[in-house]
Amino acid sequence: MNQEMTIEALSELPQDTYCLIDVRDAVAFESGHISDAIHIPRDSLYSARLPQEKQLILYCKRGLHSAEAAENLSRLGYHATYLAGGYLAWQEHKGSSICRAAEIERSLHKKFHRSIWSRFAKAVAEYQLVNEGDYIAVCISGGKDSMLMAKLFQELKRHNKVSFDLEFLVMDPGYHPENRKMIEKNAEIMAIPIQIFETRIFDSVYHVKNNPCYLCASMRRGHLYHQAKELGCNKIALGHHFDDVIETILMGMIYGGQAQTMMPKLHSANYEGMQLIRPMYFIRENDIKHWCNYNDLHFLQCACRFTEACAASDSAQTLSKRQEIKALIAELKKGNPQIEQNIFRSVENVNLQTLISYKDKDGKIHHFQDDYID
């Protein structure tokens, strides 16, 4: 008799150690299924190519058919179990609002400890992003990256030995009401005590023809710095991740003609005593998406009025420069799986003796011929 798998036990398993299989029919699967599950109908299960090295966890509607199928697979030499209560039990478990925040927190320390939590902690430690007595404004846009960052900061404060304070800051630049409600709902689900302040940035830049995105980003950054300083904060935290960093490196080279990167921390040029930090620096975007799907969380994709208009168009010209860079990296990765790490290391292993020219911290340009002797 094979052993059943509880939903709680499943949530603590490392994702790369098991294969979750939905054995219901196609209609049931398309109507809704557990994140990360693959669909293999019960009738096709025994002829399918199943991984021998992983634990197979089967589920059906209530657990009866999957229990029988798991037992048959065990006889064939597979390490097979079934999910107790099936899909209905999973729905009931995920729908409980009381334990949602606790589940999300537990997932960061269990399932996503290596891919998310450890990388967050590594960036904080390696770049000394959080210090004793800091008062950090965690800037939340409502997207997946900033919402995850807020949860990570909550957990860091709960478990870290360094004493610091947090302010979870949401700027409403003119969101549609439904977008603002989504931010508020997700903050409630995740038990994040957000503070919202309003601006009318979208109205200010909507009719600007030249570089409206640059102007919008600059204005938003300025408002965040100003509000954070008013609250007494000494740092603002933004949710840029590893993929943002390497895309910025390539964008600078290809479109800007310069070698630069998105720094993990920097001093504000306009707000004395303020710093900007990026604690998601080592976290991959795919792992963030996996965390969202696993916890059945749905965040704002982009609430900008310009991108909403672009999304309604099928024209390839609506692709942003960053999307083009994403596609380029994906293509390069086909020939070199280490391409992302190599791009990142390129700004860690700079040899000034092999550069034609460079700027120092004061903006002075140094050319290789300045001290070249024939």
CSV table of C-alpha atoms in Angstrom, one decimal:
chain,number,residue,atom,x,y,z
A,1,MET,CA,0.0,0.0,0.0
A,2,ASN,CA,1.6,3.3,-1.1
A,3,GLN,CA,1.9,6.3,1.2
A,4,GLU,CA,-0.4,9.3,0.6
A,5,MET,CA,1.1,12.8,0.3
A,6,THR,CA,-0.5,15.6,2.3
A,7,ILE,CA,-0.8,19.2,0.9
A,8,GLU,CA,1.4,20.4,3.7
A,9,ALA,CA,4.1,17.9,3.0
A,10,LEU,CA,4.0,18.7,-0.7
A,11,SER,CA,4.6,22.4,0.0
A,12,GLU,CA,7.8,21.6,1.8
A,13,LEU,CA,9.4,19.5,-1.0
A,14,PRO,CA,12.1,21.0,-3.2
A,15,GLN,CA,10.5,21.6,-6.6
A,16,ASP,CA,13.2,19.7,-8.5
A,17,THR,CA,12.7,16.4,-6.5
A,18,TYR,CA,9.2,15.5,-7.7
A,19,CYS,CA,6.9,15.5,-10.7
A,20,LEU,CA,3.3,16.5,-10.0
A,21,ILE,CA,0.8,14.7,-12.4
A,22,ASP,CA,-2.8,15.5,-12.9
A,23,VAL,CA,-4.6,12.2,-14.0
A,24,ARG,CA,-8.0,13.7,-14.7
A,25,ASP,CA,-9.5,14.2,-18.1
A,26,ALA,CA,-8.6,17.1,-20.4
A,27,VAL,CA,-11.8,19.1,-19.6
A,28,ALA,CA,-11.1,19.0,-15.9
A,29,PHE,CA,-7.5,19.9,-16.3
A,30,GLU,CA,-8.3,22.9,-18.5
A,31,SER,CA,-10.9,24.1,-16.0
A,32,GLY,CA,-8.3,24.4,-13.3
A,33,HIS,CA,-5.2,22.6,-12.0
A,34,ILE,CA,-2.4,22.8,-9.5
A,35,SER,CA,0.5,25.0,-10.5
A,36,ASP,CA,3.5,23.1,-11.9
A,37,ALA,CA,1.3,20.0,-12.6
A,38,ILE,CA,1.6,18.2,-15.9
A,39,HIS,CA,-1.4,16.5,-17.5
A,40,ILE,CA,-1.3,12.8,-18.2
A,41,PRO,CA,-4.8,11.2,-18.2
A,42,ARG,CA,-5.1,8.0,-16.2
A,43,ASP,CA,-5.6,5.9,-19.3
A,44,SER,CA,-2.3,7.2,-20.8
A,45,LEU,CA,-0.3,7.0,-17.6
A,46,TYR,CA,1.2,3.5,-18.0
A,47,SER,CA,2.4,4.1,-21.5
A,48,ALA,CA,3.9,7.5,-20.8
A,49,ARG,CA,7.6,8.2,-20.3
A,50,LEU,CA,7.9,9.0,-16.6
A,51,PRO,CA,11.1,10.2,-14.8
A,52,GLN,CA,12.6,7.3,-12.8
A,53,GLU,CA,14.8,9.6,-10.7
A,54,LYS,CA,11.9,11.8,-9.3
A,55,GLN,CA,9.1,11.1,-6.9
A,56,LEU,CA,5.8,10.9,-8.8
A,57,ILE,CA,2.9,12.6,-7.0
A,58,LEU,CA,-0.5,11.9,-8.7
A,59,TYR,CA,-3.8,13.6,-8.1
A,60,CYS,CA,-7.4,13.3,-9.3
A,61,LYS,CA,-10.6,15.0,-8.2
A,62,ARG,CA,-10.8,13.4,-4.7
A,63,GLY,CA,-7.8,11.1,-4.4
A,64,LEU,CA,-9.4,7.7,-5.2
A,65,HIS,CA,-8.3,7.1,-8.8
A,66,SER,CA,-4.9,8.6,-8.2
A,67,ALA,CA,-4.3,6.3,-5.2
A,68,GLU,CA,-5.0,3.3,-7.3
A,69,ALA,CA,-2.8,4.6,-10.1
A,70,ALA,CA,0.1,5.4,-7.7
A,71,GLU,CA,-0.1,1.9,-6.3
A,72,ASN,CA,0.1,0.4,-9.9
A,73,LEU,CA,3.1,2.6,-10.7
A,74,SER,CA,4.8,1.6,-7.5
A,75,ARG,CA,4.6,-2.0,-8.6
A,76,LEU,CA,6.3,-1.1,-11.8
A,77,GLY,CA,9.3,0.3,-9.9
A,78,TYR,CA,8.4,4.0,-9.7
A,79,HIS,CA,8.5,6.0,-6.5
A,80,ALA,CA,4.8,7.0,-6.7
A,81,THR,CA,2.5,8.6,-4.2
A,82,TYR,CA,-0.9,10.4,-4.4
A,83,LEU,CA,-2.2,13.6,-3.1
A,84,ALA,CA,-4.7,13.1,-0.2
A,85,GLY,CA,-8.0,14.6,-1.0
A,86,GLY,CA,-7.1,15.4,-4.6
A,87,TYR,CA,-7.7,18.6,-6.4
A,88,LEU,CA,-10.7,19.5,-4.2
A,89,ALA,CA,-8.6,19.4,-1.1
A,90,TRP,CA,-6.0,21.6,-2.7
A,91,GLN,CA,-8.6,24.1,-3.7
A,92,GLU,CA,-10.0,24.3,-0.2
A,93,HIS,CA,-6.5,24.6,1.3
A,94,LYS,CA,-5.5,27.4,-1.1
A,95,GLY,CA,-8.7,29.2,-0.5
A,96,SER,CA,-8.3,29.7,3.2
A,97,SER,CA,-7.6,33.4,3.7
A,98,ILE,CA,-6.5,32.8,7.3
A,99,CYS,CA,-3.4,30.8,6.4
A,100,ARG,CA,-2.6,32.4,3.0
A,101,ALA,CA,0.1,34.8,4.3
A,102,ALA,CA,1.6,32.1,6.5
A,103,GLU,CA,1.7,29.7,3.5
A,104,ILE,CA,3.4,32.4,1.4
A,105,GLU,CA,6.0,33.0,4.1
A,106,ARG,CA,6.6,29.3,4.5
A,107,SER,CA,7.1,28.8,0.8
A,108,LEU,CA,10.0,31.3,0.9
A,109,HIS,CA,11.9,29.3,3.6
A,110,LYS,CA,11.0,25.9,2.3
A,111,LYS,CA,10.3,25.5,-1.4
A,112,PHE,CA,12.0,28.7,-2.6
A,113,HIS,CA,14.8,28.9,0.0
A,114,ARG,CA,17.6,28.3,-2.5
A,115,SER,CA,16.2,30.1,-5.5
A,116,ILE,CA,14.8,33.2,-3.8
A,117,TRP,CA,15.4,33.6,0.0
A,118,SER,CA,19.1,32.7,-0.1
A,119,ARG,CA,19.8,34.9,-3.1
A,120,PHE,CA,18.0,37.8,-1.4
A,121,ALA,CA,20.0,37.3,1.8
A,122,LYS,CA,23.2,37.0,-0.2
A,123,ALA,CA,22.7,40.4,-1.9
A,124,VAL,CA,21.9,42.0,1.4
A,125,ALA,CA,25.1,40.6,3.0
A,126,GLU,CA,27.5,40.9,0.0
A,127,TYR,CA,26.6,44.5,-0.8
A,128,GLN,CA,25.9,45.6,2.8
A,129,LEU,CA,22.4,46.8,1.8
A,130,VAL,CA,20.9,46.8,5.3
A,131,ASN,CA,22.6,48.3,8.3
A,132,GLU,CA,21.9,48.8,12.0
A,133,GLY,CA,19.3,51.6,12.5
A,134,ASP,CA,18.2,51.8,8.8
A,135,TYR,CA,14.7,53.1,8.0
A,136,ILE,CA,13.9,51.6,4.6
A,137,ALA,CA,11.1,52.6,2.3
A,138,VAL,CA,10.2,49.5,0.4
A,139,CYS,CA,8.7,50.9,-2.8
A,140,ILE,CA,5.8,48.8,-4.1
A,141,SER,CA,4.5,49.3,-7.7
A,142,GLY,CA,2.0,46.4,-7.4
A,143,GLY,CA,3.9,44.1,-9.7
A,144,LYS,CA,5.3,40.7,-8.8
A,145,ASP,CA,8.8,41.9,-8.2
A,146,SER,CA,8.1,44.6,-5.7
A,147,MET,CA,5.4,42.6,-3.8
A,148,LEU,CA,7.9,39.7,-3.4
A,149,MET,CA,10.5,42.2,-2.2
A,150,ALA,CA,8.1,43.5,0.4
A,151,LYS,CA,7.5,40.0,1.8
A,152,LEU,CA,11.2,39.2,1.8
A,153,PHE,CA,11.9,42.4,3.8
A,154,GLN,CA,9.2,41.4,6.3
A,155,GLU,CA,10.9,38.0,6.7
A,156,LEU,CA,14.4,39.6,7.0
A,157,LYS,CA,13.2,41.9,9.7
A,158,ARG,CA,11.6,39.0,11.6
A,159,HIS,CA,14.7,36.8,11.5
A,160,ASN,CA,17.7,39.2,11.1
A,161,LYS,CA,19.9,40.2,14.0
A,162,VAL,CA,20.3,43.7,12.7
A,163,SER,CA,17.7,46.1,13.9
A,164,PHE,CA,16.1,48.2,11.2
A,165,ASP,CA,12.6,49.6,10.4
A,166,LEU,CA,10.4,49.4,7.3
A,167,GLU,CA,7.8,51.5,5.5
A,168,PHE,CA,5.9,49.8,2.7
A,169,LEU,CA,5.3,52.7,0.3
A,170,VAL,CA,2.9,52.6,-2.6
A,171,MET,CA,2.7,55.5,-5.0
A,172,ASP,CA,-0.5,55.8,-7.0
A,173,PRO,CA,0.5,57.8,-10.1
A,174,GLY,CA,-3.0,57.7,-11.4
A,175,TYR,CA,-4.0,54.1,-11.5
A,176,HIS,CA,-7.3,52.9,-12.7
A,177,PRO,CA,-9.5,52.1,-9.7
A,178,GLU,CA,-9.4,48.4,-10.4
A,179,ASN,CA,-5.6,48.4,-10.5
A,180,ARG,CA,-5.4,50.2,-7.2
A,181,LYS,CA,-7.9,47.7,-5.7
A,182,MET,CA,-5.7,44.8,-6.9
A,183,ILE,CA,-2.7,46.2,-5.1
A,184,GLU,CA,-4.7,46.7,-1.9
A,185,LYS,CA,-6.2,43.2,-2.1
A,186,ASN,CA,-2.8,41.6,-2.6
A,187,ALA,CA,-1.3,43.5,0.2
A,188,GLU,CA,-4.1,42.2,2.5
A,189,ILE,CA,-3.6,38.6,1.3
A,190,MET,CA,0.2,38.9,2.0
A,191,ALA,CA,-0.3,40.8,5.3
A,192,ILE,CA,1.8,43.7,4.1
A,193,PRO,CA,0.8,47.0,5.8
A,194,ILE,CA,1.1,49.4,2.8
A,195,GLN,CA,0.9,53.2,2.9
A,196,ILE,CA,-0.4,54.8,-0.3
A,197,PHE,CA,0.2,58.3,-1.4
A,198,GLU,CA,-1.2,59.9,-4.6
A,199,THR,CA,0.4,61.8,-7.5
A,200,ARG,CA,-0.9,62.6,-10.9
A,201,ILE,CA,2.2,61.6,-12.9
A,202,PHE,CA,0.2,59.7,-15.6
A,203,ASP,CA,-1.8,62.9,-16.3
A,204,SER,CA,1.4,64.9,-16.5
A,205,VAL,CA,3.3,62.7,-19.0
A,206,TYR,CA,0.4,61.3,-21.0
A,207,HIS,CA,0.6,63.9,-23.8
A,208,VAL,CA,4.4,64.1,-23.8
A,209,LYS,CA,5.7,62.9,-27.2
A,210,ASN,CA,9.4,62.7,-26.6
A,211,ASN,CA,10.6,60.0,-24.1
A,212,PRO,CA,7.5,59.9,-22.0
A,213,CYS,CA,8.7,56.7,-20.3
A,214,TYR,CA,11.9,58.3,-19.2
A,215,LEU,CA,10.1,61.3,-17.9
A,216,CYS,CA,7.6,59.2,-16.0
A,217,ALA,CA,10.3,57.0,-14.4
A,218,SER,CA,12.3,60.1,-13.4
A,219,MET,CA,9.2,61.7,-11.8
A,220,ARG,CA,8.2,58.6,-10.0
A,221,ARG,CA,11.7,58.1,-8.6
A,222,GLY,CA,11.7,61.7,-7.4
A,223,HIS,CA,8.3,61.4,-5.7
A,224,LEU,CA,9.4,58.2,-4.0
A,225,TYR,CA,12.6,59.8,-2.7
A,226,HIS,CA,10.7,62.9,-1.5
A,227,GLN,CA,8.0,60.8,0.3
A,228,ALA,CA,10.5,58.5,1.9
A,229,LYS,CA,12.6,61.4,3.2
A,230,GLU,CA,9.5,63.1,4.6
A,231,LEU,CA,8.8,59.9,6.6
A,232,GLY,CA,12.3,59.9,7.9
A,233,CYS,CA,13.7,57.0,5.8
A,234,ASN,CA,17.3,56.9,4.8
A,235,LYS,CA,17.0,54.3,2.0
A,236,ILE,CA,14.5,53.4,-0.7
A,237,ALA,CA,14.4,49.8,-2.0
A,238,LEU,CA,13.5,48.9,-5.6
A,239,GLY,CA,12.6,45.5,-6.9
A,240,HIS,CA,15.0,45.1,-9.8
A,241,HIS,CA,16.1,41.5,-10.3
A,242,PHE,CA,19.1,39.7,-11.9
A,243,ASP,CA,17.4,39.7,-15.4
A,244,ASP,CA,17.0,43.5,-15.2
A,245,VAL,CA,20.7,43.8,-14.4
A,246,ILE,CA,22.0,41.8,-17.3
A,247,GLU,CA,19.5,43.3,-19.7
A,248,THR,CA,20.7,46.8,-18.7
A,249,ILE,CA,24.3,45.8,-19.4
A,250,LEU,CA,23.5,44.8,-22.9
A,251,MET,CA,21.2,47.7,-23.5
A,252,GLY,CA,23.9,50.1,-22.6
A,253,MET,CA,26.3,48.5,-25.0
A,254,ILE,CA,24.0,48.0,-28.0
A,255,TYR,CA,21.8,51.1,-27.7
A,256,GLY,CA,23.8,53.5,-25.6
A,257,GLY,CA,27.4,52.8,-26.7
A,258,GLN,CA,28.7,52.5,-23.2
A,259,ALA,CA,29.7,49.8,-20.6
A,260,GLN,CA,27.6,50.2,-17.5
A,261,THR,CA,25.3,48.3,-15.2
A,262,MET,CA,22.5,48.7,-12.7
A,263,MET,CA,24.2,49.1,-9.4
A,264,PRO,CA,23.1,47.2,-6.3
A,265,LYS,CA,23.2,50.4,-4.3
A,266,LEU,CA,23.9,54.1,-4.9
A,267,HIS,CA,23.7,57.5,-3.2
A,268,SER,CA,21.0,59.9,-4.3
A,269,ALA,CA,22.3,62.8,-6.3
A,270,ASN,CA,19.4,65.1,-5.3
A,271,TYR,CA,18.4,63.9,-1.8
A,272,GLU,CA,21.2,64.2,0.6
A,273,GLY,CA,21.7,61.3,3.0
A,274,MET,CA,19.4,59.0,0.9
A,275,GLN,CA,20.4,55.8,-0.8
A,276,LEU,CA,18.8,53.5,-3.3
A,277,ILE,CA,19.2,49.7,-2.8
A,278,ARG,CA,18.3,46.7,-4.9
A,279,PRO,CA,18.1,43.6,-2.7
A,280,MET,CA,16.6,41.4,-5.5
A,281,TYR,CA,19.9,41.7,-7.4
A,282,PHE,CA,20.7,37.9,-7.6
A,283,ILE,CA,17.1,36.6,-8.0
A,284,ARG,CA,16.0,35.3,-11.4
A,285,GLU,CA,12.7,36.4,-13.0
A,286,ASN,CA,11.6,32.9,-13.8
A,287,ASP,CA,11.9,32.0,-10.1
A,288,ILE,CA,9.7,35.0,-9.2
A,289,LYS,CA,7.1,33.8,-11.7
A,290,HIS,CA,7.3,30.3,-10.3
A,291,TRP,CA,6.8,31.6,-6.7
A,292,CYS,CA,3.7,33.6,-8.0
A,293,ASN,CA,2.2,30.5,-9.7
A,294,TYR,CA,2.9,28.2,-6.8
A,295,ASN,CA,1.1,30.6,-4.3
A,296,ASP,CA,-1.6,31.3,-6.8
A,297,LEU,CA,-0.9,35.1,-6.7
A,298,HIS,CA,-1.8,37.5,-9.4
A,299,PHE,CA,-0.2,40.9,-9.6
A,300,LEU,CA,-0.4,43.9,-11.9
A,301,GLN,CA,1.4,43.2,-15.1
A,302,CYS,CA,1.8,46.9,-16.0
A,303,ALA,CA,-0.6,49.7,-15.2
A,304,CYS,CA,1.0,52.3,-17.4
A,305,ARG,CA,-1.4,53.9,-19.9
A,306,PHE,CA,1.2,53.8,-22.7
A,307,THR,CA,1.8,50.0,-22.4
A,308,GLU,CA,-1.9,49.4,-22.2
A,309,ALA,CA,-2.3,51.0,-25.5
A,310,CYS,CA,0.6,49.1,-27.0
A,311,ALA,CA,-0.8,45.8,-25.7
A,312,ALA,CA,-3.9,46.4,-27.8
A,313,SER,CA,-1.8,46.5,-30.9
A,314,ASP,CA,-0.5,43.4,-32.8
A,315,SER,CA,2.3,45.4,-34.4
A,316,ALA,CA,5.8,44.1,-33.8
A,317,GLN,CA,6.9,47.7,-33.5
A,318,THR,CA,5.4,47.9,-30.1
A,319,LEU,CA,8.2,45.7,-28.7
A,320,SER,CA,10.3,47.7,-26.2
A,321,LYS,CA,14.0,47.8,-26.3
A,322,ARG,CA,14.1,45.7,-23.2
A,323,GLN,CA,11.9,43.0,-24.8
A,324,GLU,CA,14.3,42.9,-27.7
A,325,ILE,CA,17.2,42.4,-25.4
A,326,LYS,CA,15.2,39.6,-23.6
A,327,ALA,CA,14.8,37.9,-27.0
A,328,LEU,CA,18.5,38.3,-27.8
A,329,ILE,CA,19.6,36.8,-24.6
A,330,ALA,CA,17.2,33.8,-25.1
A,331,GLU,CA,18.6,33.2,-28.5
A,332,LEU,CA,22.2,33.4,-27.3
A,333,LYS,CA,21.4,31.0,-24.5
A,334,LYS,CA,20.6,28.3,-27.0
A,335,GLY,CA,24.3,28.2,-27.8
A,336,ASN,CA,25.7,29.0,-24.4
A,337,PRO,CA,23.7,28.1,-21.3
A,338,GLN,CA,26.0,30.3,-19.2
A,339,ILE,CA,25.4,33.4,-21.1
A,340,GLU,CA,23.5,35.3,-18.4
A,341,GLN,CA,26.2,34.6,-15.8
A,342,ASN,CA,28.9,35.6,-18.2
A,343,ILE,CA,27.2,38.9,-19.0
A,344,PHE,CA,27.0,39.6,-15.3
A,345,ARG,CA,30.6,38.7,-14.6
A,346,SER,CA,31.7,41.0,-17.4
A,347,VAL,CA,31.1,44.0,-15.1
A,348,GLU,CA,32.8,42.3,-12.2
A,349,ASN,CA,36.0,41.5,-14.1
A,350,VAL,CA,36.8,44.8,-15.8
A,351,ASN,CA,40.5,45.3,-16.6
A,352,LEU,CA,41.1,49.1,-17.0
A,353,GLN,CA,44.3,48.3,-18.9
A,354,THR,CA,42.4,46.8,-21.8
A,355,LEU,CA,40.0,49.7,-22.2
A,356,ILE,CA,40.5,52.4,-24.8
A,357,SER,CA,39.1,55.0,-22.4
A,358,TYR,CA,37.0,55.2,-19.2
A,359,LYS,CA,35.6,57.8,-16.8
A,360,ASP,CA,36.6,57.9,-13.1
A,361,LYS,CA,34.2,58.8,-10.3
A,362,ASP,CA,34.7,62.5,-10.9
A,363,GLY,CA,33.7,62.2,-14.6
A,364,LYS,CA,37.3,62.7,-15.8
A,365,ILE,CA,38.1,60.7,-19.0
A,366,HIS,CA,41.3,58.6,-19.0
A,367,HIS,CA,42.6,57.4,-22.4
A,368,PHE,CA,45.0,54.5,-22.8
A,369,GLN,CA,47.4,56.8,-24.8
A,370,ASP,CA,47.7,59.2,-21.8
A,371,ASP,CA,50.6,57.1,-20.4
A,372,TYR,CA,51.4,54.9,-23.4
A,373,ILE,CA,55.1,54.8,-24.2
A,374,ASP,CA,56.1,53.9,-27.8
